[in-house]
């Protein structure tokens, strides 16, 4: 298994632009999680899905952030419009029962 | 309030020395407990986990952790560290009835020759 796949690995964009981060979970996993990691705030859970349904989005910082999971093998995290304070590493993780498997992350820089 | 604490932000140990990283949680029951490791520029990898049963759990890469209910702790140990162990270590907790992982702030481990 290739593990959790995230794309792109690096993204540099200008303030105000739309950014879309993508995640392919491990086949057979039924839960998917989006995290953000910054020096100031550490690892934060943004949102998680179970069986493609959003269960808890209380960590989504504001309306500029949205996440979708149209099917069991794909999820997106969108930021529109992006701001410099959104610069961070965004991780996707998937799980079946108890262990979450993390992707390599997308490093986002908003100028 | 439910929380997890890693009191040490940064630890430096000599190669070959023993290691103990601390983790404490605040919760009215026993949560599920995890230790993850993050190498520079990488995602997080699970080292070990505790759900119930034997309070001393063995993980990958020679790590072990001991759950102590009386101290609400789940400290990570390794008898002899290697230079490749230099990384950031995160303690994480799942509180009952919740799939969400709550992470500690992490401990950065530096290994000196």
mmCIF file of C-alpha atoms in Angstrom:
data_model
loop_
_atom_site.group_PDB
_atom_site.id
_atom_site.type_symbol
_atom_site.label_atom_id
_atom_site.label_comp_id
_atom_site.label_asym_id
_atom_site.label_seq_id
_atom_site.Cartn_x
_atom_site.Cartn_y
_atom_site.Cartn_z
ATOM 1 C CA UNK A 1 0.000 0.000 0.000
ATOM 2 C CA UNK A 2 1.301 3.441 -0.867
ATOM 3 C CA UNK A 3 0.047 4.969 2.362
ATOM 4 C CA UNK A 4 -1.793 8.265 2.592
ATOM 5 C CA UNK A 5 -1.033 10.391 -0.456
ATOM 6 C CA UNK A 6 -1.120 14.164 -0.357
ATOM 7 C CA UNK A 7 -0.644 16.657 -3.141
ATOM 8 C CA UNK A 8 0.948 18.990 -3.723
ATOM 9 C CA UNK A 9 3.863 18.538 -1.316
ATOM 10 C CA UNK A 10 4.672 22.233 -1.497
ATOM 11 C CA UNK A 11 2.497 25.162 -2.462
ATOM 12 C CA UNK A 12 3.473 28.800 -2.677
ATOM 13 C CA UNK A 13 0.732 31.254 -3.445
ATOM 14 C CA UNK A 14 -0.138 34.887 -3.065
ATOM 15 C CA UNK A 15 -2.569 36.312 -0.592
ATOM 16 C CA UNK A 16 -6.113 36.220 -1.886
ATOM 17 C CA UNK A 17 -5.639 33.208 -4.121
ATOM 18 C CA UNK A 18 -7.587 29.992 -3.779
ATOM 19 C CA UNK A 19 -5.638 26.980 -2.555
ATOM 20 C CA UNK A 20 -6.761 23.365 -2.834
ATOM 21 C CA UNK A 21 -5.001 20.572 -0.977
ATOM 22 C CA UNK A 22 -5.705 16.985 -1.892
ATOM 23 C CA UNK A 23 -5.630 13.717 -0.009
ATOM 24 C CA UNK A 24 -6.025 10.077 -0.961
ATOM 25 C CA UNK A 25 -6.538 7.907 2.123
ATOM 26 C CA UNK A 26 -5.442 4.326 2.503
ATOM 27 C CA UNK A 27 -7.840 1.979 0.772
ATOM 28 C CA UNK A 28 -10.318 0.452 3.216
ATOM 29 C CA UNK A 29 -9.977 3.175 5.818
ATOM 30 C CA UNK A 30 -13.265 4.776 6.770
ATOM 31 C CA UNK A 31 -12.126 7.853 8.675
ATOM 32 C CA UNK A 32 -10.166 10.797 7.332
ATOM 33 C CA UNK A 33 -8.652 13.672 9.260
ATOM 34 C CA UNK A 34 -7.190 17.045 8.251
ATOM 35 C CA UNK A 35 -4.619 18.643 10.565
ATOM 36 C CA UNK A 36 -2.645 21.861 10.494
ATOM 37 C CA UNK A 37 0.796 22.205 12.075
ATOM 38 C CA UNK A 38 2.436 25.506 12.947
ATOM 39 C CA UNK A 39 5.196 26.486 15.302
ATOM 40 C CA UNK A 40 2.855 28.647 17.331
ATOM 41 C CA UNK A 41 -0.139 26.322 17.661
ATOM 42 C CA UNK A 42 1.342 22.870 17.148
ATOM 43 C CA UNK A 43 -0.872 20.176 15.628
ATOM 44 C CA UNK A 44 -4.525 21.108 15.322
ATOM 45 C CA UNK A 45 -7.350 18.964 14.042
ATOM 46 C CA UNK A 46 -9.341 20.913 11.494
ATOM 47 C CA UNK A 47 -12.029 18.450 10.474
ATOM 48 C CA UNK A 48 -12.664 14.753 10.254
ATOM 49 C CA UNK A 49 -14.904 12.533 8.195
ATOM 50 C CA UNK A 50 -16.328 9.117 8.853
ATOM 51 C CA UNK A 51 -17.673 7.165 5.887
ATOM 52 C CA UNK A 52 -17.343 10.339 3.811
ATOM 53 C CA UNK A 53 -19.552 12.349 6.168
ATOM 54 C CA UNK A 54 -18.108 15.318 8.085
ATOM 55 C CA UNK A 55 -18.365 14.496 11.782
ATOM 56 C CA UNK A 56 -16.607 17.364 13.478
ATOM 57 C CA UNK A 57 -15.508 20.583 11.810
ATOM 58 C CA UNK A 58 -15.129 22.591 14.988
ATOM 59 C CA UNK A 59 -11.433 23.039 14.288
ATOM 60 C CA UNK A 60 -11.937 24.780 10.966
ATOM 61 C CA UNK A 61 -10.651 28.276 11.651
ATOM 62 C CA UNK A 62 -13.161 30.267 9.648
ATOM 63 C CA UNK A 63 -15.423 30.274 6.630
ATOM 64 C CA UNK A 64 -12.487 30.669 4.303
ATOM 65 C CA UNK A 65 -11.745 26.996 4.950
ATOM 66 C CA UNK A 66 -13.846 24.204 3.516
ATOM 67 C CA UNK A 67 -13.358 20.468 3.153
ATOM 68 C CA UNK A 68 -15.081 17.842 1.090
ATOM 69 C CA UNK A 69 -14.955 14.100 0.745
ATOM 70 C CA UNK A 70 -16.917 13.168 -2.369
ATOM 71 C CA UNK A 71 -15.960 9.492 -2.128
ATOM 72 C CA UNK A 72 -13.991 7.084 0.016
ATOM 73 C CA UNK A 73 -10.767 7.621 -1.875
ATOM 74 C CA UNK A 74 -10.478 11.387 -2.115
ATOM 75 C CA UNK A 75 -10.736 14.506 -0.007
ATOM 76 C CA UNK A 76 -9.933 18.167 -0.509
ATOM 77 C CA UNK A 77 -9.224 21.052 1.807
ATOM 78 C CA UNK A 78 -9.810 24.433 0.218
ATOM 79 C CA UNK A 79 -8.812 27.874 1.416
ATOM 80 C CA UNK A 80 -10.438 30.809 -0.329
ATOM 81 C CA UNK A 81 -9.163 33.469 -0.097
ATOM 82 C CA UNK A 82 -5.808 32.523 1.381
ATOM 83 C CA UNK A 83 -3.980 34.738 3.872
ATOM 84 C CA UNK A 84 -0.356 34.770 5.078
ATOM 85 C CA UNK A 85 -1.442 33.423 8.477
ATOM 86 C CA UNK A 86 -2.621 30.254 6.725
ATOM 87 C CA UNK A 87 1.011 29.336 6.067
ATOM 88 C CA UNK A 88 1.553 25.962 7.718
ATOM 89 C CA UNK A 89 2.007 22.276 7.031
ATOM 90 C CA UNK A 90 -1.293 20.544 6.421
ATOM 91 C CA UNK A 91 -1.513 16.840 7.133
ATOM 92 C CA UNK A 92 -4.106 14.332 6.107
ATOM 93 C CA UNK A 93 -4.520 11.108 8.062
ATOM 94 C CA UNK A 94 -6.756 8.093 7.663
ATOM 95 C CA UNK A 95 -7.796 5.273 9.956
ATOM 96 C CA UNK A 96 -9.942 2.166 10.079
ATOM 97 C CA UNK A 97 -10.248 1.383 13.769
ATOM 98 C CA UNK A 98 -7.741 2.959 16.062
ATOM 99 C CA UNK A 99 -4.466 3.943 14.453
ATOM 100 C CA UNK A 100 -4.247 7.042 12.315
ATOM 101 C CA UNK A 101 -1.819 6.902 9.420
ATOM 102 C CA UNK A 102 -0.442 10.246 8.357
ATOM 103 C CA UNK A 103 0.478 11.507 4.949
ATOM 104 C CA UNK A 104 3.719 13.403 4.301
ATOM 105 C CA UNK A 105 1.974 16.770 4.472
ATOM 106 C CA UNK A 106 1.619 19.797 2.240
ATOM 107 C CA UNK A 107 3.750 22.785 3.129
ATOM 108 C CA UNK A 108 1.735 25.894 2.277
ATOM 109 C CA UNK A 109 3.309 29.320 2.028
ATOM 110 C CA UNK A 110 1.061 32.310 1.445
ATOM 111 C CA UNK A 111 2.952 35.455 0.489
ATOM 112 C CA UNK B 1 -10.863 19.946 30.991
ATOM 113 C CA UNK B 2 -9.396 17.178 28.886
ATOM 114 C CA UNK B 3 -5.790 17.837 27.956
ATOM 115 C CA UNK B 4 -2.428 16.253 27.314
ATOM 116 C CA UNK B 5 0.854 17.776 28.442
ATOM 117 C CA UNK B 6 4.436 17.210 27.403
ATOM 118 C CA UNK B 7 6.445 19.223 29.907
ATOM 119 C CA UNK B 8 9.759 19.050 28.064
ATOM 120 C CA UNK B 9 10.025 21.166 24.925
ATOM 121 C CA UNK B 10 13.551 20.102 24.075
ATOM 122 C CA UNK B 11 15.771 17.310 25.352
ATOM 123 C CA UNK B 12 19.388 16.614 24.464
ATOM 124 C CA UNK B 13 20.966 13.243 25.140
ATOM 125 C CA UNK B 14 24.210 11.572 24.179
ATOM 126 C CA UNK B 15 24.185 8.727 21.723
ATOM 127 C CA UNK B 16 23.960 5.463 23.630
ATOM 128 C CA UNK B 17 22.361 7.053 26.673
ATOM 129 C CA UNK B 18 18.910 6.192 27.936
ATOM 130 C CA UNK B 19 15.896 8.349 27.187
ATOM 131 C CA UNK B 20 12.634 9.137 28.885
ATOM 132 C CA UNK B 21 10.064 11.527 27.459
ATOM 133 C CA UNK B 22 7.207 12.587 29.689
ATOM 134 C CA UNK B 23 3.511 12.734 28.913
ATOM 135 C CA UNK B 24 0.654 13.510 31.270
ATOM 136 C CA UNK B 25 -3.040 13.746 30.612
ATOM 137 C CA UNK B 26 -6.012 15.215 32.371
ATOM 138 C CA UNK B 27 -9.174 13.146 32.129
ATOM 139 C CA UNK B 28 -11.643 11.427 34.398
ATOM 140 C CA UNK B 29 -11.077 8.008 32.885
ATOM 141 C CA UNK B 30 -8.357 6.156 31.033
ATOM 142 C CA UNK B 31 -8.055 7.387 27.487
ATOM 143 C CA UNK B 32 -6.415 5.684 24.550
ATOM 144 C CA UNK B 33 -2.756 6.732 24.498
ATOM 145 C CA UNK B 34 -0.311 7.032 21.632
ATOM 146 C CA UNK B 35 3.233 8.128 20.908
ATOM 147 C CA UNK B 36 4.099 9.425 17.447
ATOM 148 C CA UNK B 37 7.455 10.442 15.997
ATOM 149 C CA UNK B 38 8.008 13.087 13.350
ATOM 150 C CA UNK B 39 11.321 13.301 11.531
ATOM 151 C CA UNK B 40 12.184 16.633 9.876
ATOM 152 C CA UNK B 41 10.026 17.270 6.846
ATOM 153 C CA UNK B 42 8.066 14.082 7.350
ATOM 154 C CA UNK B 43 4.645 13.052 8.531
ATOM 155 C CA UNK B 44 3.937 11.382 11.838
ATOM 156 C CA UNK B 45 4.654 7.717 12.458
ATOM 157 C CA UNK B 46 3.082 5.716 15.249
ATOM 158 C CA UNK B 47 5.609 4.317 17.721
ATOM 159 C CA UNK B 48 3.220 2.562 20.086
ATOM 160 C CA UNK B 49 -0.228 2.688 21.616
ATOM 161 C CA UNK B 50 -2.055 1.702 24.793
ATOM 162 C CA UNK B 51 -5.705 0.825 25.099
ATOM 163 C CA UNK B 52 -5.881 -1.552 28.052
ATOM 164 C CA UNK B 53 -4.146 -4.532 29.627
ATOM 165 C CA UNK B 54 -0.424 -4.724 30.288
ATOM 166 C CA UNK B 55 0.708 -1.257 31.274
ATOM 167 C CA UNK B 56 4.140 -1.655 29.663
ATOM 168 C CA UNK B 57 3.842 -1.570 25.907
ATOM 169 C CA UNK B 58 6.498 -2.221 23.342
ATOM 170 C CA UNK B 59 6.724 -0.299 20.124
ATOM 171 C CA UNK B 60 8.825 -0.004 17.033
ATOM 172 C CA UNK B 61 12.455 1.122 16.894
ATOM 173 C CA UNK B 62 13.167 -0.192 20.397
ATOM 174 C CA UNK B 63 10.817 2.182 22.191
ATOM 175 C CA UNK B 64 8.546 1.294 25.078
ATOM 176 C CA UNK B 65 6.089 3.215 27.202
ATOM 177 C CA UNK B 66 4.547 2.664 30.597
ATOM 178 C CA UNK B 67 1.045 3.689 31.555
ATOM 179 C CA UNK B 68 0.682 4.751 35.181
ATOM 180 C CA UNK B 69 -2.920 5.389 36.139
ATOM 181 C CA UNK B 70 -2.051 6.885 39.518
ATOM 182 C CA UNK B 71 0.105 9.527 37.853
ATOM 183 C CA UNK B 72 -1.994 9.965 34.688
ATOM 184 C CA UNK B 73 1.198 9.447 32.755
ATOM 185 C CA UNK B 74 2.382 7.591 29.691
ATOM 186 C CA UNK B 75 6.126 8.120 29.479
ATOM 187 C CA UNK B 76 8.175 6.971 26.522
ATOM 188 C CA UNK B 77 11.516 5.266 27.090
ATOM 189 C CA UNK B 78 14.424 3.846 25.175
ATOM 190 C CA UNK B 79 17.426 2.212 26.840
ATOM 191 C CA UNK B 80 19.996 3.382 24.313
ATOM 192 C CA UNK B 81 19.376 6.098 21.754
ATOM 193 C CA UNK B 82 20.820 6.237 18.271
ATOM 194 C CA UNK B 83 21.588 9.329 16.225
ATOM 195 C CA UNK B 84 18.665 8.424 13.967
ATOM 196 C CA UNK B 85 16.274 8.926 16.892
ATOM 197 C CA UNK B 86 16.675 12.682 16.617
ATOM 198 C CA UNK B 87 13.160 13.907 15.844
ATOM 199 C CA UNK B 88 10.062 15.441 17.368
ATOM 200 C CA UNK B 89 7.977 13.178 19.585
ATOM 201 C CA UNK B 90 4.287 13.674 20.192
ATOM 202 C CA UNK B 91 2.113 12.138 22.832
ATOM 203 C CA UNK B 92 -1.514 11.891 21.762
ATOM 204 C CA UNK B 93 -4.732 10.915 23.430
ATOM 205 C CA UNK B 94 -8.176 9.798 22.338
ATOM 206 C CA UNK B 95 -10.762 10.512 24.972
ATOM 207 C CA UNK B 96 -13.647 8.095 25.375
ATOM 208 C CA UNK B 97 -16.361 8.285 22.769
ATOM 209 C CA UNK B 98 -14.314 10.435 20.457
ATOM 210 C CA UNK B 99 -12.244 9.517 17.423
ATOM 211 C CA UNK B 100 -10.211 12.682 17.622
ATOM 212 C CA UNK B 101 -6.549 12.639 18.570
ATOM 213 C CA UNK B 102 -5.516 15.380 20.967
ATOM 214 C CA UNK B 103 -1.801 16.021 20.663
ATOM 215 C CA UNK B 104 0.672 17.313 23.167
ATOM 216 C CA UNK B 105 2.936 20.150 22.130
ATOM 217 C CA UNK B 106 5.776 17.790 21.303
ATOM 218 C CA UNK B 107 9.309 17.210 22.574
ATOM 219 C CA UNK B 108 12.219 17.829 20.277
ATOM 220 C CA UNK B 109 15.000 15.293 20.803
ATOM 221 C CA UNK B 110 18.587 16.150 19.915
ATOM 222 C CA UNK B 111 21.292 13.489 19.974
ATOM 223 C CA UNK B 112 24.911 14.466 20.533
ATOM 224 C CA UNK B 113 27.880 12.225 19.747
#
